[in-house]
Coordinates of C-alpha atoms in Angstrom, one line a residue:
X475 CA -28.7 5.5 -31.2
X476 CA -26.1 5.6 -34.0
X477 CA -24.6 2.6 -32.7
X478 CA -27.8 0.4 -33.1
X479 CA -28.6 1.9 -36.4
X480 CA -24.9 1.2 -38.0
X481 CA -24.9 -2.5 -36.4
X482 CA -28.9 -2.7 -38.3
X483 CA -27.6 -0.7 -41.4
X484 CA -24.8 -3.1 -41.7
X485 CA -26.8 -6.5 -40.8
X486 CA -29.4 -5.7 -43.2
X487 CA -26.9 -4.8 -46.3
X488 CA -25.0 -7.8 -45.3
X489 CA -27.6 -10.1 -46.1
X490 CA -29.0 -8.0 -48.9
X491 CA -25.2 -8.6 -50.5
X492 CA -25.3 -12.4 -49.8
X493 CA -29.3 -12.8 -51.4
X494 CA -28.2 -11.1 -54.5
X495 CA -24.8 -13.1 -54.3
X496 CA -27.0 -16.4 -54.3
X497 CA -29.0 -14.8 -56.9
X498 CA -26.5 -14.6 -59.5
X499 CA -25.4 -18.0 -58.2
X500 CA -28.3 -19.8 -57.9
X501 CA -31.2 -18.3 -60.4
X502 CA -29.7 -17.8 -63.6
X503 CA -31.8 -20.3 -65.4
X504 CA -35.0 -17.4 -63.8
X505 CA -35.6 -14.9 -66.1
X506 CA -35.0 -12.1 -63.6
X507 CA -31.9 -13.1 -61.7
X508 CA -29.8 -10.4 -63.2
X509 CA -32.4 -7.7 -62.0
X510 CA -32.5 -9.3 -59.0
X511 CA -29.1 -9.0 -58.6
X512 CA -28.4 -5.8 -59.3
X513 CA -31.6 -4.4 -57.3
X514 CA -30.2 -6.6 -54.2
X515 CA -26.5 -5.4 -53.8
X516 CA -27.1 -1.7 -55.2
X517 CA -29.5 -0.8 -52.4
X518 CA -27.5 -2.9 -49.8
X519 CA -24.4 -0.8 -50.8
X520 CA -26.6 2.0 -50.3
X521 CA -27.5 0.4 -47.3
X522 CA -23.7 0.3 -46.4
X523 CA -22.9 3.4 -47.3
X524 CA -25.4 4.9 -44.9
X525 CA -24.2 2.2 -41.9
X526 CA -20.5 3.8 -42.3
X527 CA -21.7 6.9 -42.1
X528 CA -23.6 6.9 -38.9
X529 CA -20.6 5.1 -37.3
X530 CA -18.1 8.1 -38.5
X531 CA -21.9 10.1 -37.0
X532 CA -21.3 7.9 -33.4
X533 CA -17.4 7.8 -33.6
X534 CA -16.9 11.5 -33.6
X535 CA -19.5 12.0 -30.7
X536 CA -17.1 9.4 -28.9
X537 CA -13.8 11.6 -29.9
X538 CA -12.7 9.0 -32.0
X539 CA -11.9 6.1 -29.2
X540 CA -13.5 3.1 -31.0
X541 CA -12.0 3.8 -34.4
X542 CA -8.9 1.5 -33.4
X543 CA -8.7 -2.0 -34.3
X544 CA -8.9 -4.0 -37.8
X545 CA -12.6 -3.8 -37.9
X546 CA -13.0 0.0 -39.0
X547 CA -10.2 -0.6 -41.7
X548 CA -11.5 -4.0 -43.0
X549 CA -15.1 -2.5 -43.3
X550 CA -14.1 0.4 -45.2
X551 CA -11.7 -2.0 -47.4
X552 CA -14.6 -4.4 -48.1
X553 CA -17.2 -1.5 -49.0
X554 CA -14.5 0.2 -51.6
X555 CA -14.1 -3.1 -52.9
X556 CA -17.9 -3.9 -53.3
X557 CA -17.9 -0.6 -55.3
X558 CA -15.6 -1.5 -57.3
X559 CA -17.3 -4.8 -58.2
X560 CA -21.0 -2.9 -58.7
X561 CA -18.6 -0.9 -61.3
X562 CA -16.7 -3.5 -63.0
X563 CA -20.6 -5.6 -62.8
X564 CA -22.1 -2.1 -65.2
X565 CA -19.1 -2.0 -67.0
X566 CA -19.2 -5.7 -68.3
X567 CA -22.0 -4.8 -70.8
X568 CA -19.9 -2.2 -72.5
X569 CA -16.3 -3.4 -72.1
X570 CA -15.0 -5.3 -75.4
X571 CA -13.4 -7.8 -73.3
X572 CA -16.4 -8.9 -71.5
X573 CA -14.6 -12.3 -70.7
X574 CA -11.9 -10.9 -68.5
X575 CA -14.1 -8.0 -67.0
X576 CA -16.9 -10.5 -66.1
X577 CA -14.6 -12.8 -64.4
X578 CA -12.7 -9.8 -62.7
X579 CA -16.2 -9.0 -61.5
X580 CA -16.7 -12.1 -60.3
X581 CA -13.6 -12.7 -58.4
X582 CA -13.5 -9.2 -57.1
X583 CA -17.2 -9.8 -55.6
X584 CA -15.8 -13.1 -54.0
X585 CA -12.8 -10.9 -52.4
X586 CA -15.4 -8.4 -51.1
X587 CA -17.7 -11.1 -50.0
X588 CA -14.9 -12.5 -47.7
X589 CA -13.7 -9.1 -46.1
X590 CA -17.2 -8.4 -45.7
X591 CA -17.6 -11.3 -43.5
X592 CA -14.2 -10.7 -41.7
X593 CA -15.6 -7.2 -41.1
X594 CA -18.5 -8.0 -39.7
X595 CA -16.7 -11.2 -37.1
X596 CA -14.5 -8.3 -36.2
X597 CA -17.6 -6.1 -35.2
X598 CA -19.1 -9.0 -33.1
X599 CA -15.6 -9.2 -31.3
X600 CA -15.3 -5.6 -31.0
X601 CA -19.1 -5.7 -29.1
X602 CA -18.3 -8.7 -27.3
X603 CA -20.3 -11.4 -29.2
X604 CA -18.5 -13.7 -30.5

C-alpha cells in the first residue's frame, strides 16, 4: 500500500511542480501567476515530502532491499534542491541583490526540474515501465 501511495504522492507533486513551473513561465502578464506559483509547488513539495516518506514507511518493511540504485539518491537530490529553490524564490523579495538571487532561483528550479524528471524515469525503470 505504501508503494502505490509514494508512486501517487510523487505523480501528483510532479505535475503540481511542472503547472506552477508553466505558471511562472507562461502567465505573468495574469495578475495571479505569482500566487499561483507559489500555491502550486509549495503544496507539491509538501506533496513530495510525504511521497519520500512513505517509501522510507515501505523500504523499511522491505529491510531496506529496494533502496539501491540511482533513483532513491536522485529523488532525494532533486527534493533538497527544490527546497532550496522554494527558499531562494521567498528570499528574492528581501535579498538586496534581487537580480542575482532571482536568477539563482531560476536556474536552481531548472536544475531541480531536470533531476526531478531523471528521478522519476529512474522509478519507471526500477518498476519495469519504461
Amino acid at each position: 500500500m505504501f508503494f502505490i501511495l509514494h508512486i501517487l504522492l510523487m505523480a501528483i507533486s510532479t505535475l503540481g511542480i511542472i503547472a506552477g513551473i508553466c505558471a511562472a513561465m507562461f502567465f505573468r502578464e495574469k495578475r495571479n501567476w505569482l500566487k499561483t506559483h507559489k500555491y502550486l509547488n509549495s503544496f507539491s513539495l509538501l506533496g513530495m515530502s510525504t511521497g519520500i516518506i512513505t517509501a522510507f514507511i515501505y523500504i523499511s518493511s522491505t529491510n531496506g532491499k529496494h533502496i539501491d540504485g540511482l533513483h532513491p539518491f536522485t529523488g532525494l537530490t532533486s527534493f533538497n534542491f527544490a527546497v532550496a529553490t522554494l527558499f531562494l524564490g521567498l528570499y528574492q523579495f528581501k535579498a538586496k541583490n534581487k537580480s542575482a538571487v532571482g536568477t539563482t532561483h531560476r536556474w536552481l528550479g531548472r536544475f531541480s526540474l531536470l533531476l526531478l524528471l531523471t528521478a522519476v524515469t529512474l522509478g519507471l525503470i526500477l518498476i519495469n515501465i519504461i
